[in-house]
XYZ file of C-alpha atoms in Angstrom:
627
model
C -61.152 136.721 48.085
C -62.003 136.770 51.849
C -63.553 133.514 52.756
C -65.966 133.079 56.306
C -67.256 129.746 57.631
C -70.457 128.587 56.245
C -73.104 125.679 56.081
C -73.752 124.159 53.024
C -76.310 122.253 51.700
C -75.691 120.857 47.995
C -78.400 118.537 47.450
C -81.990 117.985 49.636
C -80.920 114.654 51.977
C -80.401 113.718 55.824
C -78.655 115.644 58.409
C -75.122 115.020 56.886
C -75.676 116.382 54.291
C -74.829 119.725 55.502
C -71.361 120.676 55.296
C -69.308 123.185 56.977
C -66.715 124.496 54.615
C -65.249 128.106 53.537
C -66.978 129.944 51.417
C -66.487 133.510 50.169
C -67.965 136.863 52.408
C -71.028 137.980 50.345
C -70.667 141.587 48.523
C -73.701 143.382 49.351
C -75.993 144.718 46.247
C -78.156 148.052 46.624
C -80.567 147.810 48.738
C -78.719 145.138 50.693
C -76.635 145.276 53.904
C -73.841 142.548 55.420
C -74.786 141.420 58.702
C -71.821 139.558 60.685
C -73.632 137.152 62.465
C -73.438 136.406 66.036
C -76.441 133.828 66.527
C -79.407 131.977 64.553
C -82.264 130.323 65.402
C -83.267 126.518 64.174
C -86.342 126.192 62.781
C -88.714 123.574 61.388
C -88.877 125.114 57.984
C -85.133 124.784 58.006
C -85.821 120.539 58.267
C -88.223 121.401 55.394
C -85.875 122.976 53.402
C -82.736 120.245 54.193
C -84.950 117.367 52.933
C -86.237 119.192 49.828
C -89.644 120.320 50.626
C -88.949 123.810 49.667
C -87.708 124.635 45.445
C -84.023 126.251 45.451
C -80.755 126.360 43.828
C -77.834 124.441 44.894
C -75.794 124.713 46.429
C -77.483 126.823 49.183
C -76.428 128.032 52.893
C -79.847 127.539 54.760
C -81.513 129.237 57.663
C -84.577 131.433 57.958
C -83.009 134.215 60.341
C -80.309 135.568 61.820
C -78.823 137.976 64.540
C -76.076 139.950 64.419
C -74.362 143.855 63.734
C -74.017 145.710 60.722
C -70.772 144.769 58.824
C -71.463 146.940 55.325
C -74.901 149.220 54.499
C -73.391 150.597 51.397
C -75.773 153.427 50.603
C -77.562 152.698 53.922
C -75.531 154.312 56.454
C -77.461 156.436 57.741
C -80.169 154.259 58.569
C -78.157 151.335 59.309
C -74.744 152.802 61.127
C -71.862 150.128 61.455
C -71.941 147.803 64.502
C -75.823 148.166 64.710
C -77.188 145.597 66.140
C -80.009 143.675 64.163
C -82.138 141.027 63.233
C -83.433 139.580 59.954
C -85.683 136.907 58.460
C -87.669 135.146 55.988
C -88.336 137.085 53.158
C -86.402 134.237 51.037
C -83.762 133.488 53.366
C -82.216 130.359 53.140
C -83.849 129.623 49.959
C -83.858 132.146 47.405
C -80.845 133.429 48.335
C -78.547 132.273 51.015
C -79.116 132.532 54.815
C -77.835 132.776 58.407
C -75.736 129.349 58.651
C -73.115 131.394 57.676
C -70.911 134.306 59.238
C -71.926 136.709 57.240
C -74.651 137.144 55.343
C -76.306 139.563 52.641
C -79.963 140.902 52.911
C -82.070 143.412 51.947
C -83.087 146.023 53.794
C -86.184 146.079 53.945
C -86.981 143.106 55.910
C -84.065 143.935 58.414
C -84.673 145.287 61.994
C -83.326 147.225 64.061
C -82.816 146.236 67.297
C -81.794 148.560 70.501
C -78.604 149.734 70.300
C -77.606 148.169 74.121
C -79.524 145.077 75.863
C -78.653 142.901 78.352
C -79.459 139.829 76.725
C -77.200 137.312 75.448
C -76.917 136.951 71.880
C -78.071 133.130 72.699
C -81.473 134.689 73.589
C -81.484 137.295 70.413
C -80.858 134.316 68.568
C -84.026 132.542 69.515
C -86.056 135.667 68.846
C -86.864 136.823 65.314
C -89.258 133.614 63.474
C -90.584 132.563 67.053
C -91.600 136.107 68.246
C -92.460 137.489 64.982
C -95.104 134.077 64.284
C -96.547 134.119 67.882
C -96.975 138.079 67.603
C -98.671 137.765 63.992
C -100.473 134.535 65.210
C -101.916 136.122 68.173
C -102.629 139.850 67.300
C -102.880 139.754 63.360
C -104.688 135.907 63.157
C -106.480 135.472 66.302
C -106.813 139.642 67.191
C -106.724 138.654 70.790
C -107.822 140.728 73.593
C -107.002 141.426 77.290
C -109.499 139.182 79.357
C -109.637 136.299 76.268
C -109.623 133.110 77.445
C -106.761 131.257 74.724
C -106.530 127.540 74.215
C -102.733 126.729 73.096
C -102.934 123.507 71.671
C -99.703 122.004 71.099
C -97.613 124.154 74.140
C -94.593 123.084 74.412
C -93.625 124.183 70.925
C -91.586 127.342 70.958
C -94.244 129.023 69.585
C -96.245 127.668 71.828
C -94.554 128.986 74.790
C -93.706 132.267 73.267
C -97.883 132.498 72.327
C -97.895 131.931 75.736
C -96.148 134.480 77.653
C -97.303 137.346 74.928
C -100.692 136.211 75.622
C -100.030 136.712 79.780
C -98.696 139.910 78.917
C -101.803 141.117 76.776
C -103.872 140.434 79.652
C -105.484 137.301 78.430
C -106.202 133.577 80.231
C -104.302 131.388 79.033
C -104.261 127.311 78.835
C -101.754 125.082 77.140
C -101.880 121.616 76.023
C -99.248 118.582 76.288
C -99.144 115.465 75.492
C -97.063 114.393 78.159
C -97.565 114.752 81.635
C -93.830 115.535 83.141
C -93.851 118.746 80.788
C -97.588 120.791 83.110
C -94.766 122.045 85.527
C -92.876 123.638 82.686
C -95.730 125.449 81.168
C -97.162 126.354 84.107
C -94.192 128.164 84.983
C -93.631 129.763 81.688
C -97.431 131.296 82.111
C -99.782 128.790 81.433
C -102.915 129.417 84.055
C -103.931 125.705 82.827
C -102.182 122.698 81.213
C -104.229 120.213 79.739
C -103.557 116.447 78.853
C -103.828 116.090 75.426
C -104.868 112.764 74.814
C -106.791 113.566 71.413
C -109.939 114.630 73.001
C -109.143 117.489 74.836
C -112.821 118.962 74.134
C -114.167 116.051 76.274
C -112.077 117.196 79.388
C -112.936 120.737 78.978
C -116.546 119.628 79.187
C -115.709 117.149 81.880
C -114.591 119.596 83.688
C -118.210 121.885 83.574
C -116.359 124.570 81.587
C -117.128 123.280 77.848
C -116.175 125.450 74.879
C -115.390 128.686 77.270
C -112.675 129.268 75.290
C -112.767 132.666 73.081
C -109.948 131.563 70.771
C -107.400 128.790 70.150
C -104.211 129.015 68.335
C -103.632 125.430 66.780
C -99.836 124.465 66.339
C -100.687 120.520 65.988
C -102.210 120.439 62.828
C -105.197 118.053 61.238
C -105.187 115.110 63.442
C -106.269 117.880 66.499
C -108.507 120.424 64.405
C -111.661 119.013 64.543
C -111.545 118.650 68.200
C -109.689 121.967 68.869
C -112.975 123.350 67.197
C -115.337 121.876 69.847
C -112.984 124.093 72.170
C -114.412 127.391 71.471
C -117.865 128.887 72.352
C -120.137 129.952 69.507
C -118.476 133.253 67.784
C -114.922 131.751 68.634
C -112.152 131.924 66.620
C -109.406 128.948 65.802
C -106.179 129.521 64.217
C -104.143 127.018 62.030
C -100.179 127.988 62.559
C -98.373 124.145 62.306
C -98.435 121.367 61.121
C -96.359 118.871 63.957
C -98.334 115.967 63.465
C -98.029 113.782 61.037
C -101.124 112.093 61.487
C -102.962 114.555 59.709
C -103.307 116.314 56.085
C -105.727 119.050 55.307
C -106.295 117.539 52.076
C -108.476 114.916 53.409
C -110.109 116.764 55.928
C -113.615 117.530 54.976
C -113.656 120.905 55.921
C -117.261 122.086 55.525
C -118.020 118.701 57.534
C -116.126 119.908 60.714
C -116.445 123.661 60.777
C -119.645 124.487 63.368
C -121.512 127.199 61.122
C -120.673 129.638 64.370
C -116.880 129.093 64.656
C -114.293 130.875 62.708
C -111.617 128.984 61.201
C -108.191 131.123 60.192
C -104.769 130.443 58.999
C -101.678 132.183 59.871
C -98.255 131.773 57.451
C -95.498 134.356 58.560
C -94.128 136.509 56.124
C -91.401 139.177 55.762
C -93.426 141.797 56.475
C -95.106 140.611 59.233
C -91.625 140.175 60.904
C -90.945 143.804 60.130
C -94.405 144.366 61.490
C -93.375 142.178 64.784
C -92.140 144.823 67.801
C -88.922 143.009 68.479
C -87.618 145.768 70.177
C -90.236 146.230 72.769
C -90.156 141.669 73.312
C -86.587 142.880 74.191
C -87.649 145.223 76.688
C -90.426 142.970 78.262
C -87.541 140.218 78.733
C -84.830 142.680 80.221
C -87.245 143.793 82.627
C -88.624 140.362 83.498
C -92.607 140.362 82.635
C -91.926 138.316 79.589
C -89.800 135.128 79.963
C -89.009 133.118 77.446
C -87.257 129.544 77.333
C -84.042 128.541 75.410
C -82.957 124.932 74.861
C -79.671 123.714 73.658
C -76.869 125.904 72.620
C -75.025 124.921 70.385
C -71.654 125.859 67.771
C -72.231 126.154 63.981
C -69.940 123.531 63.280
C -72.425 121.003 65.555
C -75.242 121.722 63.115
C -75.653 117.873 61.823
C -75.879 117.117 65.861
C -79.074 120.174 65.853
C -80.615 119.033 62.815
C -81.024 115.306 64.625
C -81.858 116.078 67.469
C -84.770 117.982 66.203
C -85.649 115.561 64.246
C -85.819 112.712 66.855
C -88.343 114.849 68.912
C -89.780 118.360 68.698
C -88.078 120.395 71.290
C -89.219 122.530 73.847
C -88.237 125.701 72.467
C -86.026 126.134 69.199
C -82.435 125.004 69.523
C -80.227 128.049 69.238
C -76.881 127.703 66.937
C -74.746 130.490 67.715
C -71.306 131.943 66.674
C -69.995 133.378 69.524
C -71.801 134.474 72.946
C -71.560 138.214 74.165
C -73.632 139.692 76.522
C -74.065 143.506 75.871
C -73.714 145.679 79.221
C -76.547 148.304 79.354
C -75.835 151.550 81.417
C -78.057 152.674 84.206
C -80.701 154.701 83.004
C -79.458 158.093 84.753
C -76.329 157.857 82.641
C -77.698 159.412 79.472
C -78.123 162.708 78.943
C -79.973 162.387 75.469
C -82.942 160.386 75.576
C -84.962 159.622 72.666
C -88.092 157.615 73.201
C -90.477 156.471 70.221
C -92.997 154.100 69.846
C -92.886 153.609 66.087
C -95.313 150.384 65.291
C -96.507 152.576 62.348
C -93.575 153.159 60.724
C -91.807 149.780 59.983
C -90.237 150.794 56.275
C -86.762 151.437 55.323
C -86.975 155.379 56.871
C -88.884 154.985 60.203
C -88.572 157.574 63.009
C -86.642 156.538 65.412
C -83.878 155.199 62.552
C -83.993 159.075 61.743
C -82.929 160.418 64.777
C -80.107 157.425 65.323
C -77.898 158.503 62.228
C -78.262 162.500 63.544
C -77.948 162.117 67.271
C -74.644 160.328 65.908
C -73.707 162.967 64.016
C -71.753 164.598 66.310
C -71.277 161.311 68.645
C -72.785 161.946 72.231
C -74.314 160.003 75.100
C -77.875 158.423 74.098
C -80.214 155.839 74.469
C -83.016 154.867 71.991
C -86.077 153.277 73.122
C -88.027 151.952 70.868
C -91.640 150.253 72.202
C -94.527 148.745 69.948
C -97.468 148.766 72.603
C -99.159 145.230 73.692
C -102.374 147.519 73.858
C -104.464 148.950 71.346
C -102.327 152.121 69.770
C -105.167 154.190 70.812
C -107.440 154.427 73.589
C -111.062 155.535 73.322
C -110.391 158.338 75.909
C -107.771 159.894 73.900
C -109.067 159.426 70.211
C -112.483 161.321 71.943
C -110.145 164.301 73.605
C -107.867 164.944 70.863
C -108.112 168.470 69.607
C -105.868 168.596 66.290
C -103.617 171.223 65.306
C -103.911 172.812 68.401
C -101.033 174.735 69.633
C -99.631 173.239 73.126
C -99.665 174.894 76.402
C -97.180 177.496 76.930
C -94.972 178.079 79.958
C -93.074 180.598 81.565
C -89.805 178.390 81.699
C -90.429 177.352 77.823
C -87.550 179.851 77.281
C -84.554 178.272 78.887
C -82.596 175.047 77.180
C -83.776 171.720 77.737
C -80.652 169.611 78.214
C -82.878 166.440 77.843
C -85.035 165.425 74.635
C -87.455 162.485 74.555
C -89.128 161.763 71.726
C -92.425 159.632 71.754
C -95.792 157.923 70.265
C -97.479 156.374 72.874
C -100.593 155.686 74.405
C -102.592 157.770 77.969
C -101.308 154.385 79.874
C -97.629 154.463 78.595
C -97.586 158.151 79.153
C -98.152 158.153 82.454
C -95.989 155.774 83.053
C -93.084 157.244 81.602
C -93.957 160.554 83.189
C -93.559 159.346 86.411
C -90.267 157.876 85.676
C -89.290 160.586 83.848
C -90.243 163.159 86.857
C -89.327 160.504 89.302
C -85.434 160.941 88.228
C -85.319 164.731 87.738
C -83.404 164.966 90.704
C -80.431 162.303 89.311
C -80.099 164.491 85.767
C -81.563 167.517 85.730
C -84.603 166.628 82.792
C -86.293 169.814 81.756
C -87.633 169.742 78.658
C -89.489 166.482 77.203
C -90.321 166.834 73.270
C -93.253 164.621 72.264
C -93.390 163.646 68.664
C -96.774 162.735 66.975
C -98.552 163.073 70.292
C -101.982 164.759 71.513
C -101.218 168.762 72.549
C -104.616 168.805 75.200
C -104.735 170.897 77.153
C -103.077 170.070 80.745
C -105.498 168.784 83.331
C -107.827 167.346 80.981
C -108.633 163.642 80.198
C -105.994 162.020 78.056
C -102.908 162.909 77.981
C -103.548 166.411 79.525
C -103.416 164.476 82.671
C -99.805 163.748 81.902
C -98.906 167.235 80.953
C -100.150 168.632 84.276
C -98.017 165.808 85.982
C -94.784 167.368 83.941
C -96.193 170.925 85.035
C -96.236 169.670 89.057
C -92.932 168.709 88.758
C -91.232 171.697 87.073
C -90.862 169.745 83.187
C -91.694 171.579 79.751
C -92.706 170.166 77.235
C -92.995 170.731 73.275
C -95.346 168.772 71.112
C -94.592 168.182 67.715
C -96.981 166.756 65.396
C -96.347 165.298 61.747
C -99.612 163.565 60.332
C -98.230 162.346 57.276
C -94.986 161.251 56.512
C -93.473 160.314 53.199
C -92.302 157.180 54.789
C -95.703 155.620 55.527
C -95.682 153.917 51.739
C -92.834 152.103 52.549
C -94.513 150.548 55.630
C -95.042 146.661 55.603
C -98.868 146.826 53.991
C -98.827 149.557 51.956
C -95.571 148.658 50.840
C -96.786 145.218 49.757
C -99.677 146.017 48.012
C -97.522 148.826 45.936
C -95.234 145.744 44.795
C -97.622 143.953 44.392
C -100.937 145.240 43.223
C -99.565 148.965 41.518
C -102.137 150.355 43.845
C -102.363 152.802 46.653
C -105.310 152.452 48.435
C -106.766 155.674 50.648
C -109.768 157.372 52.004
C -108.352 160.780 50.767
C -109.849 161.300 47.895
C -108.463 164.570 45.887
C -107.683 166.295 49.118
C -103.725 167.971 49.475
C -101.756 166.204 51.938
C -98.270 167.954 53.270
C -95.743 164.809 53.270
C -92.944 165.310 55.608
C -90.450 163.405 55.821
C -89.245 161.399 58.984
C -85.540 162.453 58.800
C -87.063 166.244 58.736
C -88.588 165.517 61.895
C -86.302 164.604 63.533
C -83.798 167.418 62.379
C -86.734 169.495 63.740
C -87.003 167.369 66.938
C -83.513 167.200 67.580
C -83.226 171.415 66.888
C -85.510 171.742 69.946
C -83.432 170.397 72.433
C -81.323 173.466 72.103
C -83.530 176.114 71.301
C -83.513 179.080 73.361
C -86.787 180.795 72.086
C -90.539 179.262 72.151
C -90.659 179.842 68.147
C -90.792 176.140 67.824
C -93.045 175.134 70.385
C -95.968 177.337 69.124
C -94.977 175.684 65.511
C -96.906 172.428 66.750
C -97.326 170.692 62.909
C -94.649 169.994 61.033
C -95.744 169.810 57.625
C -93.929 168.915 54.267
C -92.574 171.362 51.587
C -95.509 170.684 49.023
C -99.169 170.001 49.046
C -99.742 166.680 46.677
C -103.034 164.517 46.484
C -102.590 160.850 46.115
C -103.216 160.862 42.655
C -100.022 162.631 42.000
C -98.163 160.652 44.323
C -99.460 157.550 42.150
C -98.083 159.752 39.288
C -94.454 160.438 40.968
C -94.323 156.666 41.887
C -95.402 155.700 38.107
C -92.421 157.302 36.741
C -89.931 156.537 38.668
C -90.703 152.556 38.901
C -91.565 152.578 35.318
C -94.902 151.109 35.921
C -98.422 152.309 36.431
C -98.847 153.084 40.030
C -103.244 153.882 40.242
C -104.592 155.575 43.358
C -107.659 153.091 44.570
C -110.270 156.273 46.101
C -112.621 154.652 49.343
C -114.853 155.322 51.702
C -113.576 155.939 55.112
C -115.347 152.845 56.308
C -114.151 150.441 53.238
C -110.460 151.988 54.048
C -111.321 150.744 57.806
C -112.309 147.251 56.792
C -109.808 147.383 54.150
C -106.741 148.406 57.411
C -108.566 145.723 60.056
C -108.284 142.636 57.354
C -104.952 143.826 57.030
C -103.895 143.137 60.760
C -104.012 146.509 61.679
C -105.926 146.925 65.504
C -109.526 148.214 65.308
C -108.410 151.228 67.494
C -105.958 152.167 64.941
C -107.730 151.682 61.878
C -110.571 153.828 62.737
C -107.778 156.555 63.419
C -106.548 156.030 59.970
C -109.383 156.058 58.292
C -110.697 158.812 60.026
C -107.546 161.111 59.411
C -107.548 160.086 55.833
C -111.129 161.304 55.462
C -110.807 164.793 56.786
C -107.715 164.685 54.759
C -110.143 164.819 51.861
C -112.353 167.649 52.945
C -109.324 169.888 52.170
C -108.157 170.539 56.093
C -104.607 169.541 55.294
C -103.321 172.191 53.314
C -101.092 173.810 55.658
C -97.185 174.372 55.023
C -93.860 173.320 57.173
C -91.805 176.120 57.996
C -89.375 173.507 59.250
C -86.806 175.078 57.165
C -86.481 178.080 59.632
C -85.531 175.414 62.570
C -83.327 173.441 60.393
C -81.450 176.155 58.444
C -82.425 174.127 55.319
C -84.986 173.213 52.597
C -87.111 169.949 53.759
C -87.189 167.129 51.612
C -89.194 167.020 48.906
C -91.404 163.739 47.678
C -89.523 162.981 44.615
C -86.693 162.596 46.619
C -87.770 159.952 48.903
C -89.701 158.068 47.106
C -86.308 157.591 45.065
C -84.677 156.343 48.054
C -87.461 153.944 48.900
C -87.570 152.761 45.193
C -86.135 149.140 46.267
C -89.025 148.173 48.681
C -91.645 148.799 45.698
C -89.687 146.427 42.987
């Protein structure tokens, strides 16, 4: 049997008790994909699990997350295309079943990410990424719901959450301040974003107020623990929020903390514990993108081989360490062409739809299929999904705005979910390099179709029109997909419930790789047929009651559809992480949804040349993520 190199842990102990040995290449099962892996992160939870905090079977190969490309999807091909490159934790790695101190590793699918197919970073950088991104994102957005213009305490900042928290804070917009306990280190966060580095000497309340600015801070994200709670709660003005992530000290245990003793009756006081699905919540792909370009910076400590991963282990725990220590397997740095070089593309947003079938996965396995030059962006937004102004100026189901030179081919397709401020950005850099490529068509998937001129996105439209650029919106409400997202996902596993504001209304589920046939289809056509088809709609008109049935039979358990009001499915979506913006979109779309507006049908087929997937089928496919 082929055998790779891999850590092993046999029984809970000190550093030396891992051992690097052979050990045979995993088989993936269904569901599951082999990831050759090119560079893992160290975390603290991986001290935890060495010294027999955590319950699992020995022997074990340890490590919460991983980097690397796509070795075997067997079954998963099409989503997951050999030599992807990826990224993957939690979810039981390193514990239930074995993790990224290996070579190669097995894992399911549905906690993996995709990652963009070419990046300049080093893999010592991707490495770094997954657990400290994904619990500074969920820390900050999901825990703390912070804000452009909040003021943010970081208490305990030169933790590599810490300084991630930091510079996705700068980028949100907020004001930020970061504590230290030692003096040499202000520099250092300063540099990484920090607009003020505090001494922390305990009583770092006391020099706020000192200082004739006491408790202005909005939140605080606390990565100390106990021993700095109490005071990190005299940090925060009345209707402030503070949010427990870590537990470095070990001067302090919750379990003797008197709790209703040291919580002021107008502070909020929140955990935050990372999970798998938060991680597949967590825009990797657009961190990548904000450290490529520069606006995000992020700092790496020591890198080091696998087989030096006794030497890691001590040195983290002799002293925390700046920022994780990345272990990796072999450094490449991955050349990205010049922009201008592509003559397909594709450009989604996709925050919404994090499950095993999202978008933009969609379009990679066709665009491959046959092979031709492409780029896929992929972008979660730092701002709310949706602005007011374009929630207010959003005319649905309208058919878009028709043009003279909608009949010729569009050599270039970019797909898209955005935002009126990401829009116009990528309109003028789209129109900016017409001249370079010859762009003439831009396809716009689950977008606004105003009218050009007007406020929203109409402003961008007439910005394509002034520069000679047609455009095609496309717009799929409901996808079949959106059950296998992180939450709803989780609370199908979990609960046997589907939870909507729907009621009995019909709902046309599409599915995403039918959308993308349908996107793709337009780059070529010659006639306007499928620009004036604006909706794509699914094959069938089901209510979520017989969705609930489909999914009953086919998991062999009692799947119930939970009926609410559109303002207990908005509180419902908000306590769930999801933005304010966004819920009220939701739950506002799901409402109308059950006045019986949605009852139109795709004619997708026509574009295609094919019958569009029907429910049964997917939900079949997604059957893993539900078990």
């Amino acid at each position: 049997m082929p055998s790779m190199t891999a850590v092993i842990l046999h029984t809970p102990g000190p550093p030396d008790s891992l051992k690097l040995t052979h050990h045979p290449i995993p088989i993936p099962k269904p569901g599951e994909l082999r990831i050759r892996i090119k560079a893992f992160g160290l975390n603290r939870c991986d001290l935890l699990t060495r010294q027999g905090h955590h319950t699992i079977t020995y022997p074990r190969i340890p490590g919460i997350e991983a980097v690397g490309i796509v070795d075997a999807a067997p079954g998963l091909e099409h989503i997951f295309p050999q030599d992807s490159i990826v990224a993957t934790a939690m979810g039981g790695m390193g514990t239930v079943f074995d993790g990224g101190y290996a070579e190669y590793t097995c894992v399911p699918a549905g906690q993996t990410q995709l990652l963009r197919p070419k990046t300049t970073l080093p893999w010592e950088i991707l490495g770094a990424i997954p657990v400290m991104v994904s619990t500074a994102w969920g820390a900050l957005i999901r825990s703390l719901g912070l804000k452009a213009r909040d003021r943010l305490l970081i208490r305990g900042g030169t933790t590599a959450v810490g300084l991630a928290a930091a510079a996705i804070a700068k980028v949100h917009g907020a004001y930020v301040a970061s504590t230290t306990r030692k003096k040499e280190r202000e520099t250092m966060l300063l540099e990484n974003g920090a607009d003020r580095v505090w001494i922390d000497d305990g009583a770092v309340a006391e020099q706020i107020g000192a200082a004739g600015s006491g408790g202005s801070y909005d939140k605080v994200l606390e990565l100390v623990g106990a021993a700095t709670l109490a005071d990190s709660l005299r940090c925060v003005k009345k209707g402030g929020i503070v949010s427990l992530v870590g537990m470095l000290s070990e001067n302090g245990d919750l379990e003797t903390v008197d709790l209703m003793e040291m919580i002021p009756s107008e502070i909020k006081l929140t955990v935050y514990r990372g999970t798998s699905e938060d991680f597949m919540s967590t825009p990797l792909d657009a961190v990548l993108r904000l450290l490529e370009q520069g606006s995000l910076k992020l700092k790496i400590g020591r890198v080091l081989r696998m087989e030096q991963i006794v030497e890691a282990h001590r040195s983290v725990e002799r002293e925390p360490p700046l920022p994780p220590s990345d272990i990796h397997l072999l450094l490449r740095v991955l050349a990205i062409e010049d922009f201008c070089r592509y003559k397909y593309i594709i450009y989604t947003e996709g925050v919404t739809y994090s499950g095993r079938l999202p978008f933009h996965q969609a379009c990679r396995s066709i665009i491959l299929k046959p092979p031709m030059a492409w780029m896929l962006y992929t972008t979660h937004l730092v701002r709310p999904f949706f602005s007011s102004t374009l929630l207010q100026t959003e005319p649905r189901l309208e058919p878009p705005h028709q043009s003279d030179r909608i009949k010729r081919a569009w050599p270039t397709v970019i797909f898209d979910w955005f935002d009126i401020h990401l829009g116009a950005t990528i309109s003028v850099s789209v129109c900016g390099r017409r001249k370079n490529h010859a762009i003439e068509r831009y396809v716009l998937v689950a977008g606004t179709t105003a009218e050009p001129g007007k406020p929203g996105m109409g402003m961008v439209w007439q910005h394509f029109l002034d520069n000679q650029i047609d455009y095609c919106v496309l717009r799929p409400n409901w996808f079949m997909e959106n059950l296998a997202e992180a939450v709803p996902c989780a609370v199908i596993r979990n609960q046997s419930k589907i939870y909507t504001a729907c009621g009995d209304g019909k709902i046309p589920f599409i599915s995403a790789i039918d959308i993308a046939a349908v996107a793709f289809r337009a780059r070529q056509i010659i006639n306007h047929t499928i620009v004036i088809a604006a909706c794509i709609l699914g094959p069938e008109l089901l209510t979520y009651d017989q969705i609930a049935e489909k999914l009953t039979v086919i998991l062999g358990r009692r799947v119930e559809h939970v009926k609410m009001t559109g303002d207990e499915r908005y509180e419902a979506l908000v306590k769930a992480g999801v933005s304010g913006d966004y819920a009220r979109f939701l739950s506002n779309l799901e409402t109308a949804a059950s006045t019986g507006c949605e009852t139109g049908m795709s004619d997708s087929g026509k574009v295609t040349g094919q019958a569009a997937r029907r429910c049964d089928q997917s939900a079949r496919e997604n059957k893993a993520v539900w078990e």
